[in-house]
PDB file of C-alpha atoms in Angstrom:
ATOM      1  CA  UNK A   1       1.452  15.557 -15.263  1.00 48.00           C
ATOM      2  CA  UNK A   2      -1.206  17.261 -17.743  1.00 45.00           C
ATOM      3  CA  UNK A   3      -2.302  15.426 -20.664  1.00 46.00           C
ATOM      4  CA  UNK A   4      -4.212  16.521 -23.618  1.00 51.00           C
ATOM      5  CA  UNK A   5      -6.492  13.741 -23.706  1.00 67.00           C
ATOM      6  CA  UNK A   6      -9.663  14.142 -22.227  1.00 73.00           C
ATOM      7  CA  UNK A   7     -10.333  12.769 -18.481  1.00 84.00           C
ATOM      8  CA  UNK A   8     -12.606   9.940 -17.752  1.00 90.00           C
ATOM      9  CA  UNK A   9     -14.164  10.521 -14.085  1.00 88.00           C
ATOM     10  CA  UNK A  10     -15.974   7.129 -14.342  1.00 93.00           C
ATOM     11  CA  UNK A  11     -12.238   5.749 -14.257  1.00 95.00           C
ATOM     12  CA  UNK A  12     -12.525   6.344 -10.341  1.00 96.00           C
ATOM     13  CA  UNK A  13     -16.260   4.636 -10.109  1.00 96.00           C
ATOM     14  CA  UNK A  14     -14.619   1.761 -11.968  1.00 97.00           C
ATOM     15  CA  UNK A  15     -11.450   2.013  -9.232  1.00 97.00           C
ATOM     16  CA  UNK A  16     -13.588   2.112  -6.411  1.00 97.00           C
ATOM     17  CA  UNK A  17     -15.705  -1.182  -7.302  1.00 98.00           C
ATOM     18  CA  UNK A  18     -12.402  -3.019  -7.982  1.00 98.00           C
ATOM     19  CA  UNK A  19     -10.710  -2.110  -4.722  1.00 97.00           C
ATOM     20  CA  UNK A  20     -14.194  -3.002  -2.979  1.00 97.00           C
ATOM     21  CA  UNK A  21     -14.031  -6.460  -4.808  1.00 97.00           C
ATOM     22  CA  UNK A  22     -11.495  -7.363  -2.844  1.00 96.00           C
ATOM     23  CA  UNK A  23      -9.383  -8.875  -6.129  1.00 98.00           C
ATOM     24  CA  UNK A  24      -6.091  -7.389  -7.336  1.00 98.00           C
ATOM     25  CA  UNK A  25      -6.494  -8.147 -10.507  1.00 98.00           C
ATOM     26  CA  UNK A  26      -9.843  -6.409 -10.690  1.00 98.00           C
ATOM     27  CA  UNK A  27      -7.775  -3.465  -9.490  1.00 98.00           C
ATOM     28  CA  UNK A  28      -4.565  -3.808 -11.868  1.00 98.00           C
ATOM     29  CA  UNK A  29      -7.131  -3.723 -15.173  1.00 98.00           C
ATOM     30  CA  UNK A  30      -7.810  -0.474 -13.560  1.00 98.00           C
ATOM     31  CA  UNK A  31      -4.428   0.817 -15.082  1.00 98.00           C
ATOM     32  CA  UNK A  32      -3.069   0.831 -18.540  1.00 97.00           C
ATOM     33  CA  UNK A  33      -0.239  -1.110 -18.944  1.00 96.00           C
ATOM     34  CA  UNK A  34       2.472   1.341 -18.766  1.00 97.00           C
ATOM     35  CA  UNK A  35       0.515   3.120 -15.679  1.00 98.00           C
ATOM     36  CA  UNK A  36       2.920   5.231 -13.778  1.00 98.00           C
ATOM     37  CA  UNK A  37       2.145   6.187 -10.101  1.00 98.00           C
ATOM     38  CA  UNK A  38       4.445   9.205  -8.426  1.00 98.00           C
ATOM     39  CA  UNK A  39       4.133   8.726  -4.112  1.00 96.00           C
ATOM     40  CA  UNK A  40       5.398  12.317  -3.562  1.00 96.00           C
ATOM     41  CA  UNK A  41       5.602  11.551   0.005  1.00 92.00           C
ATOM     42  CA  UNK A  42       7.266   8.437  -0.464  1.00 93.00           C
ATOM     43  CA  UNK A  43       9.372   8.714  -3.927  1.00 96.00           C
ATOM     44  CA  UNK A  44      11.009   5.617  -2.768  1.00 96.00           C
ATOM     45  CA  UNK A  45       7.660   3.653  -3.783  1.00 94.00           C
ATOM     46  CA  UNK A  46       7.214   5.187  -7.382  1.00 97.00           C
ATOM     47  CA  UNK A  47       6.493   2.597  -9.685  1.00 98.00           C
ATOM     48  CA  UNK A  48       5.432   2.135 -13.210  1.00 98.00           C
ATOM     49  CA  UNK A  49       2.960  -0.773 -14.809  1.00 97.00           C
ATOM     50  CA  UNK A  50       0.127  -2.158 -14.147  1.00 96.00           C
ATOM     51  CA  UNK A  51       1.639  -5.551 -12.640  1.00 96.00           C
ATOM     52  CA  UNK A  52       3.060  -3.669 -10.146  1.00 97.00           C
ATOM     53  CA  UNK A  53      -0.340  -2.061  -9.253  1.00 98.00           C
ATOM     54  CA  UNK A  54      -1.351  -5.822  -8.998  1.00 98.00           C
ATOM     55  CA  UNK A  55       1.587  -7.005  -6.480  1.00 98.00           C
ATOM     56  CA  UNK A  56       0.903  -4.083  -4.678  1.00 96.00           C
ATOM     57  CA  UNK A  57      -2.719  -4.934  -4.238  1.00 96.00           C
ATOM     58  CA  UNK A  58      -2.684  -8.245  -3.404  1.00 97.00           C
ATOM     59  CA  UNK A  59      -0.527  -7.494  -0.674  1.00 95.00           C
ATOM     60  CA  UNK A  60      -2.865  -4.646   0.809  1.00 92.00           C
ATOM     61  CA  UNK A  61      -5.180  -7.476   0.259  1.00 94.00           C
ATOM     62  CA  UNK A  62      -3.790 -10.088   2.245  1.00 92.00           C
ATOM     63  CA  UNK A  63      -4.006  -7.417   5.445  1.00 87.00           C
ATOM     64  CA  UNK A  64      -7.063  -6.072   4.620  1.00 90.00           C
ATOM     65  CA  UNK A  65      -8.921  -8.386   2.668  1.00 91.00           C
ATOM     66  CA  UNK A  66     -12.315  -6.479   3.025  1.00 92.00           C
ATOM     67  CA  UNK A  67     -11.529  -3.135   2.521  1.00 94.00           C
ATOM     68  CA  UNK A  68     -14.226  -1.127   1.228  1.00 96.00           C
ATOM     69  CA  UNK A  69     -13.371   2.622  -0.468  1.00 97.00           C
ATOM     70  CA  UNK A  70     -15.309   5.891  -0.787  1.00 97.00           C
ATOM     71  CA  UNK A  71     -14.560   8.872  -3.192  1.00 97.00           C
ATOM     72  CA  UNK A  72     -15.327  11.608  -1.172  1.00 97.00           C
ATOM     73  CA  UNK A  73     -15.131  14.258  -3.649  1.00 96.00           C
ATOM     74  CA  UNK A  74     -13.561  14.704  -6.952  1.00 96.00           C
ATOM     75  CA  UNK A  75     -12.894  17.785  -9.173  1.00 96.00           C
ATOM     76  CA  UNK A  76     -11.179  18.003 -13.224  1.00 93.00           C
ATOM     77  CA  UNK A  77      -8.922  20.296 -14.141  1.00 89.00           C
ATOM     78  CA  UNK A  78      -8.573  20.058 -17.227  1.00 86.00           C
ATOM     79  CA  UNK A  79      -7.006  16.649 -18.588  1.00 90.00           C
ATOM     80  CA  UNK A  80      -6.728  15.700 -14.697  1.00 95.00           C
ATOM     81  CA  UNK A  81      -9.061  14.048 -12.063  1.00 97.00           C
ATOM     82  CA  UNK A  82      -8.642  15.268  -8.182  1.00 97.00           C
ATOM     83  CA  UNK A  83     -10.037  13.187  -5.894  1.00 97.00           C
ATOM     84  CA  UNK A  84     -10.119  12.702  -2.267  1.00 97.00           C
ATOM     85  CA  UNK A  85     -10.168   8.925  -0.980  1.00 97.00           C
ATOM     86  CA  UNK A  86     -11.115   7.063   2.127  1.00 96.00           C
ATOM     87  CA  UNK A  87     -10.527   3.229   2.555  1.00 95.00           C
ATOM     88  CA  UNK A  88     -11.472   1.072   5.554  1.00 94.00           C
ATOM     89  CA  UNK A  89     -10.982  -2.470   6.492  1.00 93.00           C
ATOM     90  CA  UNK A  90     -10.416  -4.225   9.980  1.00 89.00           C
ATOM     91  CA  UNK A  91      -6.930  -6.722   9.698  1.00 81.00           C
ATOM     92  CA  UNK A  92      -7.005 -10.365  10.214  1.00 76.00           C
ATOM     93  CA  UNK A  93      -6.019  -9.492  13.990  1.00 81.00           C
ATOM     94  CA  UNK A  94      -9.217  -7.234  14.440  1.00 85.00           C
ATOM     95  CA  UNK A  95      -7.242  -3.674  14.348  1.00 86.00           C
ATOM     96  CA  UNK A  96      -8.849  -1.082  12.315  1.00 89.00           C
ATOM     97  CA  UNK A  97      -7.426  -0.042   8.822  1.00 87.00           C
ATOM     98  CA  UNK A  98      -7.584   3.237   7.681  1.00 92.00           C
ATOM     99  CA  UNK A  99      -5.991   4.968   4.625  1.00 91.00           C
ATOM    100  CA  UNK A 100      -7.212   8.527   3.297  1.00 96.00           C
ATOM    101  CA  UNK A 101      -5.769  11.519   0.986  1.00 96.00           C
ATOM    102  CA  UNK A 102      -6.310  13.083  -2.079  1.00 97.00           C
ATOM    103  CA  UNK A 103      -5.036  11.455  -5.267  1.00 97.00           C
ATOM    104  CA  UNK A 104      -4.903  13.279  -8.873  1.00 97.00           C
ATOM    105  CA  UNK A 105      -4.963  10.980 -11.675  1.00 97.00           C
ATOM    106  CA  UNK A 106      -5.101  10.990 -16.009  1.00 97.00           C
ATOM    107  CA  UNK A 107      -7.020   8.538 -17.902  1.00 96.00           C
ATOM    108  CA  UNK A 108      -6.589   7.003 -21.435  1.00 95.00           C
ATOM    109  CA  UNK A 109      -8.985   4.741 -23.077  1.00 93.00           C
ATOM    110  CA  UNK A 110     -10.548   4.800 -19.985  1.00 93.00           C
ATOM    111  CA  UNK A 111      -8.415   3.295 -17.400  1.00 96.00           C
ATOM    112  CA  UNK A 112      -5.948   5.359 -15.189  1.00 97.00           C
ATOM    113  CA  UNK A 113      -2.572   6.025 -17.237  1.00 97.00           C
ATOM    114  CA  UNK A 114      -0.661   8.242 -14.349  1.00 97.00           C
ATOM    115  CA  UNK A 115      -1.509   9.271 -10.361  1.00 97.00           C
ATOM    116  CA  UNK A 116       0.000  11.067  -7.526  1.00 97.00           C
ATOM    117  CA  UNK A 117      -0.981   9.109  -4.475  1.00 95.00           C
ATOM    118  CA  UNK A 118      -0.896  11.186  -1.424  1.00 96.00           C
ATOM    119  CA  UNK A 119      -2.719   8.469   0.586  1.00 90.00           C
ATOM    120  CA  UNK A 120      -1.188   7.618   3.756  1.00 87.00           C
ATOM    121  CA  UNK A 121      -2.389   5.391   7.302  1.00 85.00           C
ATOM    122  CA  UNK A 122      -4.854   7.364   8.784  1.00 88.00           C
ATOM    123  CA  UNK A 123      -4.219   6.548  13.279  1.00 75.00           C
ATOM    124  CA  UNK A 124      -2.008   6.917  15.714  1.00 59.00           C
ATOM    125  CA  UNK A 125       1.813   7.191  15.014  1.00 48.00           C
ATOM    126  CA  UNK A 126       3.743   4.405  15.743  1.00 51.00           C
ATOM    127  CA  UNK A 127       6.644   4.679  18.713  1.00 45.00           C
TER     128      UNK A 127
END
């Protein structure tokens, strides 16, 4: 989804020291308010607004509740931000935690408006 607006790539710098705070709240004022986020591998888990973005957090909080992210590269194209993620944690029963994939986001006012998350468990496949 292209906007016209201008991107802001300090919205991921901001992202990044939320998510390493370790507070979902932190994270949710990340987002505007009527945030939408598209899962294109999982379009069951689409979602819109920022208090989902919270609920979601503070669950991936309560299994990893030191998880630490890296942006390992980023490029804009045009009114978008691509970016290519890595976060890490151990779980509470000592197992390591692993998600990475790119993820293209718009800004507006400086917080993320709408993102494709193609992040997904990064390990061996359950079964």
């Amino acid at each position: 989804m292209s906007t016209s607006s201008p991107s802001d790539p300090l919205a991921l710098d901001r992202l990044r020291e939320a998510i390493d705070s370790g507070d979902a709240a932190q994270v949710a004022s990340c987002f505007t308010a009527d945030f939408r986020a598209e899962l294109p591998h999982h379009p069951e888990r689409n979602f819109t607004g920022a208090e989902q973005v919270r609920a979601n957090w503070t669950a991936i909080f309560h299994i990893a509740p030191h998880l630490t992210a890296r942006v390992l590269r980023t490029a804009v194209n045009g009114s978008e931000i691509w970016s290519e993620w890595e976060m890490a944690d151990v779980d509470k029963p000592g197992a390591p935690v692993v998600f990475a994939g790119p993820v293209i986001l718009t800004t507006r006012d400086g917080k993320i408006n709408w993102v494709r998350f193609y992040l997904d468990p990064v390990g061996p496949m359950p079964g």
